[in-house]
Coordinates of C-alpha atoms and ligand atoms in Angstrom, one line a residue:
M2 CA -10.9 1.6 20.9
N3 CA -12.7 2.7 17.7
D4 CA -14.2 0.1 15.4
C5 CA -11.4 0.2 12.8
L6 CA -9.9 -3.3 12.0
F7 CA -6.3 -2.0 11.4
C8 CA -6.4 0.2 14.5
K9 CA -7.3 -3.0 16.4
I10 CA -4.4 -4.8 14.8
A11 CA -2.0 -1.8 15.5
A12 CA -3.1 -2.0 19.2
G13 CA -2.6 -5.7 19.4
A14 CA -6.3 -6.3 20.1
I15 CA -6.5 -8.5 16.9
P16 CA -3.5 -10.7 16.3
S17 CA -1.3 -10.3 13.2
T18 CA 1.8 -11.9 11.9
K19 CA 4.2 -8.9 12.3
V20 CA 7.3 -8.4 10.2
Y21 CA 8.3 -4.9 11.5
E22 CA 7.2 -2.4 14.1
D23 CA 8.4 1.0 15.3
D24 CA 6.7 3.8 17.2
K25 CA 4.8 5.1 14.1
C26 CA 4.0 2.1 12.0
L27 CA 3.5 -1.6 11.8
A28 CA 4.1 -4.1 9.0
F29 CA 2.3 -7.5 9.0
M30 CA 1.4 -10.3 6.6
D31 CA -1.8 -9.9 4.6
I32 CA -4.3 -12.5 5.5
G33 CA -5.4 -12.8 1.8
P34 CA -2.2 -12.6 -0.1
V35 CA -2.2 -11.8 -3.8
V36 CA 1.2 -13.5 -3.9
Q37 CA 2.7 -15.5 -1.0
G38 CA 4.8 -13.1 1.2
H39 CA 2.4 -10.1 0.6
A40 CA 2.7 -7.7 3.5
L41 CA 0.9 -4.5 4.6
V42 CA 2.4 -1.4 6.1
I43 CA 0.1 0.8 8.3
P44 CA 0.5 3.9 10.5
K45 CA -0.4 3.2 14.1
E46 CA -2.4 6.5 14.1
H47 CA -5.7 6.3 12.2
F48 CA -5.8 7.9 8.8
A49 CA -8.6 6.8 6.4
N50 CA -6.3 7.0 3.4
L51 CA -3.2 8.5 1.9
S52 CA -4.8 11.8 1.2
E53 CA -5.6 12.3 4.9
A54 CA -2.2 11.3 6.2
T55 CA 0.5 13.9 7.1
D56 CA 3.5 14.2 4.8
E57 CA 5.6 12.8 7.6
V58 CA 3.5 9.7 8.0
A59 CA 3.3 9.1 4.3
A60 CA 7.1 9.5 3.9
H61 CA 7.8 7.1 6.8
L62 CA 5.4 4.5 5.4
I63 CA 7.1 4.6 2.0
C64 CA 10.5 4.2 3.6
I65 CA 9.3 1.2 5.6
A66 CA 7.5 -0.3 2.6
R67 CA 10.8 -0.1 0.7
K68 CA 12.6 -1.8 3.5
I69 CA 10.1 -4.7 3.5
A70 CA 10.2 -5.0 -0.3
V71 CA 14.0 -5.2 -0.3
A72 CA 13.8 -7.8 2.5
Q73 CA 11.3 -9.8 0.4
T74 CA 13.8 -9.8 -2.5
K75 CA 16.7 -10.8 -0.3
A76 CA 15.0 -13.4 2.0
L77 CA 12.3 -14.8 -0.3
G78 CA 14.1 -14.6 -3.6
A79 CA 11.5 -12.2 -5.1
A80 CA 12.7 -10.9 -8.5
G81 CA 10.7 -7.7 -8.0
F82 CA 7.8 -6.2 -6.1
N83 CA 4.8 -3.9 -6.2
V84 CA 4.1 -1.2 -3.6
I85 CA 0.6 0.2 -3.9
T86 CA -2.2 1.8 -1.9
N87 CA -5.8 1.6 -2.9
Q88 CA -7.8 4.8 -2.1
G89 CA -11.5 4.7 -2.2
A90 CA -13.9 1.8 -3.0
V91 CA -13.6 2.7 -6.7
A92 CA -9.9 1.9 -6.4
G93 CA -10.5 -1.3 -4.5
Q94 CA -10.0 -0.1 -0.9
T95 CA -11.8 -2.4 1.5
V96 CA -10.2 -1.4 4.8
G97 CA -10.6 2.3 5.8
H98 CA -7.3 2.7 7.4
L99 CA -4.3 3.8 5.3
H100 CA -2.1 0.8 4.2
F101 CA 0.5 0.1 1.6
H102 CA 0.5 -3.3 0.0
V103 CA 4.0 -4.7 -0.4
I104 CA 3.7 -7.6 -2.9
P105 CA 6.7 -9.7 -3.9
Q106 CA 6.8 -10.9 -7.5
F107 CA 8.6 -14.2 -8.4
E108 CA 9.8 -15.3 -11.8
G109 CA 7.2 -17.7 -13.2
N110 CA 4.7 -16.9 -10.4
A111 CA 4.0 -13.2 -10.9
H112 CA 0.7 -11.7 -10.2
K113 CA -0.5 -10.2 -13.4
W114 CA -2.2 -6.8 -13.1
N115 CA -5.0 -6.0 -15.5
W116 CA -2.9 -3.1 -16.7
E117 CA -4.5 -2.1 -20.0
A118 CA -3.1 1.0 -21.7
R119 CA -5.7 3.3 -23.2
P120 CA -3.7 5.8 -25.2
Y121 CA -4.9 9.4 -25.7
G122 CA -6.5 10.1 -29.1
D123 CA -4.4 13.3 -29.2
L124 CA -1.5 14.3 -26.8
S125 CA -3.2 17.6 -26.3
E126 CA -5.7 15.7 -24.1
A127 CA -2.8 14.7 -21.8
A128 CA -1.6 18.3 -21.8
A129 CA -5.1 19.6 -20.8
L130 CA -5.3 17.1 -18.0
A131 CA -1.8 18.0 -16.8
E132 CA -2.8 21.7 -16.6
K133 CA -5.8 20.8 -14.4
I134 CA -3.7 18.7 -12.1
K135 CA -1.0 21.4 -11.9
S136 CA -3.7 24.0 -11.0
A137 CA -4.7 21.9 -7.9
L138 CA -1.2 21.3 -6.5
Ligands
5GP1436 P1 -7.5 -3.0 0.4 O1 -8.5 -3.8 -0.4 O2 -8.3 -2.1 1.4 O3 -6.5 -2.2 -0.4 O4 -6.7 -4.0 1.2 C1 -7.1 -4.6 2.5 C2 -6.2 -5.8 2.7 O5 -6.3 -6.2 4.0 C3 -6.6 -7.0 1.9 O6 -5.5 -7.4 1.0 C4 -7.0 -8.1 2.9 O7 -6.6 -9.4 2.5 C5 -6.3 -7.6 4.1 N1 -7.0 -7.9 5.4 C6 -8.3 -7.8 5.6 N2 -8.6 -8.2 6.9 C7 -7.4 -8.6 7.4 C8 -7.0 -9.1 8.7 O8 -7.9 -9.2 9.6 N3 -5.7 -9.4 8.9 C9 -4.8 -9.2 7.9 N4 -3.5 -9.6 8.3 N5 -5.1 -8.7 6.7 C10 -6.4 -8.4 6.5
ZN1437 ZN1 -7.8 2.8 12.0

């Protein structure tokens, strides 16, 4: 067993409150929820982050995250949800095993993201960045 917290949870060596499991992934309740009902979806195989995962694993995790999110709306009465992954300390990643957060959002009790738009001075700046991104695909 390696020293990864979520590998230990996937293996059952550390207990978790599971909501879904199959041969490739596990979904369980976040111990420090941003909103009550906040769940995490992880691959059973260790990948440090989304960049390192295979397309197959990434696609499967998104399918399961969607399934959990829809269940949160049906069963908990959530009016919406956020599905996110944090990659790298700069983005807020604290556990080095790929995970998607599935966060239900309730009317009147929504978690507010500090989502502050910083518009381009000129749209040519966006075009230049788009060209750089395209060149790396
Ligand atoms: P990150 O900051 O890496 O995007 O998210 C890690 C998440 O894992 C946090 O939301 C944190 O509350 C959750 N977490 C950390 N340790 C445990 C644990 O032992 N059990 C569970 N269920 N969640 C954990
Ligand atoms: Zn791991």
